[in-house]
C-alpha cells in the first residue's frame, strides 16, 4: 500500500558524524589538564563526545581532583578553545568523514531539507573550513540553544527552522546524549558508531557511506 506522507528532513550532528574533531578536542584538553598537573586519557575524551564545553571542563576538573572558581573556569575554557580553534582553523575538506559528501549531495539533489544540530560553538568555522556550509538549510549549534543534549531543544529548534514536523525528522548522531535528545524530540534516529554505545537508535551504521536515501525514508515504517 502506498503511504502518503510529508517529505523527511535530515538533522546532522557535526563532530563524529560529518567530521572528526575529537582528536583536536583531545589535544587541547590534554594540554590544559597537563598544565594543571594531571593527565587526560583518550578513554576520558570518549566520554566528552556530544558534551558541551563547560560541562566537559567540569568533568575533566573532577577527574583531576581540581576545584576552580567560576571565573577561573571561564578562563580555562577560553584557553582550551583558543588552542582548539588554532587547530580547526587548519582543517580541510579531506577531514570530512566517509560518505558525508555523497549523502549530503544526494539529499540536496532529492530536495530533502538538511539541518545541523550540534553542541559545538565552533560549528560555523568547521563547516566553512571543510566546505560543507552550503548544504545546510538551517544551523542550530551551541550558540543558539540554552540547554544541552540530552535535552531535545537543539533538534526541536532545527525542525522549527526547517518548518518541518518533528515526526518527519531523522537525526544522525554519534553520542549517546544525542541519541537520547533525538528520542526525547520524538524523532527518528540513526546512530553513527557502535551499536552497544548507542542504545535507542533505530539503526546503527559505522559511517554515512552505509545508508541510502531509500533506507532513511524507510525508517518511518519501522
Ligand atoms: P565546542 P557535536 C560537540 O559537538 C563535541 O562532540 C564535544 O566533544 C564538544 O565538547 C562540544 O561539541 C562543544 O564543542 O567547544 O567547539 O563548543 O558532536 O554536538 O557536533
Ligand atoms: Mg557528535
Tab-separated table of C-alpha atoms and ligand atoms in Angstrom:
chain	number	residue	atom	x	y	z
A	1	UNK	CA	0.000	0.000	0.000
A	2	UNK	CA	1.259	3.499	-0.834
A	3	UNK	CA	1.618	5.766	2.213
A	4	UNK	CA	1.053	9.477	1.648
A	5	UNK	CA	3.363	11.412	3.941
A	6	UNK	CA	5.254	14.663	4.076
A	7	UNK	CA	8.896	14.543	2.984
A	8	UNK	CA	11.507	13.635	5.557
A	9	UNK	CA	14.108	16.134	6.789
A	10	UNK	CA	17.607	15.225	7.970
A	11	UNK	CA	19.355	16.726	11.009
A	12	UNK	CA	23.066	16.015	11.345
A	13	UNK	CA	25.252	16.215	14.413
A	14	UNK	CA	28.658	17.617	13.407
A	15	UNK	CA	31.580	16.205	15.413
A	16	UNK	CA	31.764	12.433	14.954
A	17	UNK	CA	29.137	12.298	12.197
A	18	UNK	CA	30.226	14.655	9.400
A	19	UNK	CA	33.782	15.403	10.584
A	20	UNK	CA	36.156	14.044	13.207
A	21	UNK	CA	37.303	16.804	15.515
A	22	UNK	CA	37.678	14.534	18.566
A	23	UNK	CA	41.463	14.404	18.121
A	24	UNK	CA	41.686	18.224	18.303
A	25	UNK	CA	39.448	18.385	21.370
A	26	UNK	CA	41.669	15.685	22.910
A	27	UNK	CA	44.937	17.524	22.256
A	28	UNK	CA	43.601	20.829	23.600
A	29	UNK	CA	42.005	19.307	26.732
A	30	UNK	CA	45.135	17.215	27.398
A	31	UNK	CA	47.356	20.309	27.234
A	32	UNK	CA	45.039	22.060	29.681
A	33	UNK	CA	44.937	19.092	32.082
A	34	UNK	CA	48.742	18.755	31.933
A	35	UNK	CA	49.129	22.479	32.707
A	36	UNK	CA	47.026	21.866	35.838
A	37	UNK	CA	49.241	18.933	36.863
A	38	UNK	CA	47.259	15.849	35.854
A	39	UNK	CA	46.786	13.669	32.770
A	40	UNK	CA	43.815	13.197	30.479
A	41	UNK	CA	43.319	9.954	28.553
A	42	UNK	CA	41.742	9.111	25.199
A	43	UNK	CA	39.217	6.989	27.077
A	44	UNK	CA	38.157	10.037	29.090
A	45	UNK	CA	37.960	12.034	25.848
A	46	UNK	CA	35.458	9.454	24.530
A	47	UNK	CA	33.131	10.361	27.376
A	48	UNK	CA	33.108	14.014	26.300
A	49	UNK	CA	31.604	13.359	22.857
A	50	UNK	CA	28.456	15.440	22.451
A	51	UNK	CA	29.029	17.116	25.850
A	52	UNK	CA	29.221	20.922	25.748
A	53	UNK	CA	32.393	22.867	26.553
A	54	UNK	CA	31.695	23.940	30.162
A	55	UNK	CA	30.288	20.548	31.161
A	56	UNK	CA	33.373	18.909	29.576
A	57	UNK	CA	35.634	21.163	31.674
A	58	UNK	CA	33.700	20.312	34.844
A	59	UNK	CA	34.144	16.595	34.155
A	60	UNK	CA	37.892	16.995	33.460
A	61	UNK	CA	38.477	19.034	36.635
A	62	UNK	CA	36.594	16.404	38.627
A	63	UNK	CA	38.733	13.599	37.124
A	64	UNK	CA	41.840	15.598	38.044
A	65	UNK	CA	40.545	16.315	41.553
A	66	UNK	CA	40.908	20.065	40.989
A	67	UNK	CA	38.477	22.746	42.172
A	68	UNK	CA	38.322	26.140	40.423
A	69	UNK	CA	36.153	29.232	40.814
A	70	UNK	CA	33.592	30.173	38.159
A	71	UNK	CA	35.845	32.916	36.757
A	72	UNK	CA	38.873	30.597	36.675
A	73	UNK	CA	36.775	28.035	34.799
A	74	UNK	CA	35.744	30.647	32.243
A	75	UNK	CA	39.421	31.476	31.686
A	76	UNK	CA	40.396	27.796	31.377
A	77	UNK	CA	37.614	27.099	28.867
A	78	UNK	CA	38.687	30.145	26.833
A	79	UNK	CA	42.303	28.967	26.885
A	80	UNK	CA	41.336	25.479	25.692
A	81	UNK	CA	39.108	26.940	22.984
A	82	UNK	CA	41.862	29.222	21.723
A	83	UNK	CA	44.136	26.249	21.195
A	84	UNK	CA	41.311	24.165	19.683
A	85	UNK	CA	40.345	26.955	17.252
A	86	UNK	CA	44.000	27.222	16.216
A	87	UNK	CA	43.867	23.560	15.171
A	88	UNK	CA	40.444	23.504	13.463
A	89	UNK	CA	41.381	26.660	11.529
A	90	UNK	CA	43.676	24.426	9.508
A	91	UNK	CA	41.055	21.727	8.751
A	92	UNK	CA	40.341	20.878	5.118
A	93	UNK	CA	37.681	19.042	3.118
A	94	UNK	CA	39.940	15.939	3.402
A	95	UNK	CA	38.788	15.627	7.023
A	96	UNK	CA	35.137	15.104	6.130
A	97	UNK	CA	34.176	11.579	7.271
A	98	UNK	CA	33.484	8.822	4.671
A	99	UNK	CA	30.107	9.038	2.957
A	100	UNK	CA	29.224	12.520	4.256
A	101	UNK	CA	29.727	14.414	0.997
A	102	UNK	CA	27.941	11.737	-1.034
A	103	UNK	CA	24.908	11.568	1.288
A	104	UNK	CA	24.587	15.357	1.648
A	105	UNK	CA	24.845	15.732	-2.139
A	106	UNK	CA	22.179	13.062	-2.732
A	107	UNK	CA	19.821	14.579	-0.140
A	108	UNK	CA	20.232	18.031	-1.668
A	109	UNK	CA	19.576	16.669	-5.178
A	110	UNK	CA	16.420	14.950	-3.891
A	111	UNK	CA	15.160	18.226	-2.389
A	112	UNK	CA	15.319	16.880	1.183
A	113	UNK	CA	15.873	19.591	3.790
A	114	UNK	CA	19.090	19.445	5.807
A	115	UNK	CA	19.902	20.973	9.219
A	116	UNK	CA	22.816	20.913	11.618
A	117	UNK	CA	22.140	20.030	15.266
A	118	UNK	CA	25.440	20.352	17.139
A	119	UNK	CA	26.597	21.184	20.662
A	120	UNK	CA	29.643	22.986	19.282
A	121	UNK	CA	30.063	26.753	19.401
A	122	UNK	CA	32.634	26.442	16.608
A	123	UNK	CA	30.356	24.830	14.011
A	124	UNK	CA	30.450	27.705	11.502
A	125	UNK	CA	34.265	27.667	11.374
A	126	UNK	CA	34.327	23.870	10.938
A	127	UNK	CA	31.643	23.924	8.199
A	128	UNK	CA	33.466	26.701	6.399
A	129	UNK	CA	36.889	25.016	6.575
A	130	UNK	CA	35.508	21.652	5.410
A	131	UNK	CA	33.396	23.265	2.641
A	132	UNK	CA	30.140	21.792	3.981
A	133	UNK	CA	28.283	25.010	4.848
A	134	UNK	CA	26.382	25.290	1.559
A	135	UNK	CA	24.459	22.051	2.165
A	136	UNK	CA	22.541	23.380	5.179
A	137	UNK	CA	19.067	24.926	5.171
A	138	UNK	CA	19.311	25.594	8.927
A	139	UNK	CA	22.048	25.602	11.553
A	140	UNK	CA	21.459	25.085	15.249
A	141	UNK	CA	24.547	24.819	17.438
A	142	UNK	CA	25.920	25.616	20.884
A	143	UNK	CA	25.438	29.331	20.223
A	144	UNK	CA	21.695	29.031	19.677
A	145	UNK	CA	20.471	26.729	22.446
A	146	UNK	CA	20.104	27.212	26.178
A	147	UNK	CA	20.031	23.534	27.167
A	148	UNK	CA	22.393	20.778	26.033
A	149	UNK	CA	21.800	17.260	24.699
A	150	UNK	CA	20.158	15.008	26.013
A	151	UNK	CA	17.635	17.861	26.132
A	152	UNK	CA	15.759	17.866	22.784
A	153	UNK	CA	15.984	21.673	22.307
A	154	UNK	CA	18.698	21.588	19.620
A	155	UNK	CA	16.739	19.207	17.380
A	156	UNK	CA	13.298	20.757	18.003
A	157	UNK	CA	14.749	24.141	17.044
A	158	UNK	CA	16.192	22.638	13.853
A	159	UNK	CA	12.761	21.199	12.901
A	160	UNK	CA	11.190	24.580	13.584
A	161	UNK	CA	13.714	26.379	11.350
A	162	UNK	CA	13.158	23.791	8.600
A	163	UNK	CA	9.385	24.302	9.038
A	164	UNK	CA	9.008	20.524	9.337
A	165	UNK	CA	7.065	18.473	11.895
A	166	UNK	CA	9.324	16.618	14.331
A	167	UNK	CA	7.812	13.286	13.175
A	168	UNK	CA	9.372	13.835	9.724
A	169	UNK	CA	12.890	14.404	11.077
A	170	UNK	CA	15.712	11.872	11.047
A	171	UNK	CA	18.651	12.678	13.353
A	172	UNK	CA	22.187	11.346	12.724
A	173	UNK	CA	24.168	11.123	15.989
A	174	UNK	CA	27.403	9.583	17.296
A	175	UNK	CA	26.876	10.337	21.008
A	176	UNK	CA	24.503	8.651	23.451
A	177	UNK	CA	23.354	12.054	24.764
A	178	UNK	CA	22.487	12.990	21.167
A	179	UNK	CA	20.504	9.791	20.549
A	180	UNK	CA	18.626	10.461	23.782
A	181	UNK	CA	17.948	14.061	22.685
A	182	UNK	CA	16.547	12.853	19.349
A	183	UNK	CA	14.304	10.298	21.074
A	184	UNK	CA	13.118	12.973	23.522
A	185	UNK	CA	12.240	15.112	20.482
A	186	UNK	CA	10.139	12.212	19.083
A	187	UNK	CA	12.338	11.945	16.029
A	188	UNK	CA	13.766	9.010	14.121
A	189	UNK	CA	17.439	8.398	14.880
A	190	UNK	CA	20.366	6.846	13.043
A	191	UNK	CA	23.327	6.072	15.298
A	192	UNK	CA	26.811	6.525	13.871
A	193	UNK	CA	29.367	4.358	15.670
A	194	UNK	CA	28.979	1.150	17.670
A	195	UNK	CA	25.523	-0.243	18.423
A	196	UNK	CA	26.442	-1.136	22.033
A	197	UNK	CA	27.246	2.543	22.720
A	198	UNK	CA	24.056	3.891	21.124
A	199	UNK	CA	21.012	2.107	22.607
A	200	UNK	CA	17.726	3.522	21.327
A	201	UNK	CA	18.932	4.285	17.794
A	202	UNK	CA	16.685	2.635	15.154
A	203	UNK	CA	19.685	1.646	13.103
A	204	UNK	CA	23.429	1.998	13.731
A	205	UNK	CA	25.985	2.445	10.943
A	206	UNK	CA	29.771	2.875	11.012
A	207	UNK	CA	29.658	5.941	8.797
A	208	UNK	CA	27.353	7.717	6.360
A	209	UNK	CA	28.524	5.627	3.395
A	210	UNK	CA	26.455	2.781	4.854
A	211	UNK	CA	22.989	4.309	4.375
A	212	UNK	CA	20.929	5.376	1.338
A	213	UNK	CA	18.025	7.805	0.967
A	214	UNK	CA	15.642	4.864	0.482
A	215	UNK	CA	16.807	3.313	3.754
A	216	UNK	CA	16.436	6.649	5.553
A	217	UNK	CA	12.897	7.104	4.192
A	218	UNK	CA	12.020	3.525	5.214
A	219	UNK	CA	12.756	4.328	8.902
A	220	UNK	CA	9.287	5.847	9.345
A	221	UNK	CA	7.681	2.454	8.578
A	222	UNK	CA	9.819	0.534	11.104
B	1	LIG	P1	32.928	23.476	21.351
B	1	LIG	P2	28.708	17.750	18.400
B	1	LIG	C1	30.330	18.548	20.402
B	1	LIG	O1	29.935	18.603	19.063
B	1	LIG	C2	31.533	17.630	20.598
B	1	LIG	O2	31.158	16.286	20.350
B	1	LIG	C3	32.020	17.734	22.017
B	1	LIG	O3	33.150	16.915	22.211
B	1	LIG	C4	32.370	19.201	22.328
B	1	LIG	O4	32.777	19.352	23.673
B	1	LIG	C5	31.127	20.070	22.044
B	1	LIG	O5	30.725	19.882	20.704
B	1	LIG	C6	31.397	21.544	22.270
B	1	LIG	O6	32.333	21.983	21.341
B	1	LIG	O7	33.933	23.559	22.440
B	1	LIG	O8	33.501	23.613	19.957
B	1	LIG	O9	31.761	24.426	21.565
B	1	LIG	O10	29.141	16.318	18.465
B	1	LIG	O11	27.453	18.040	19.202
B	1	LIG	O12	28.671	18.287	16.997
B	2	LIG	MG1	28.869	14.266	17.922
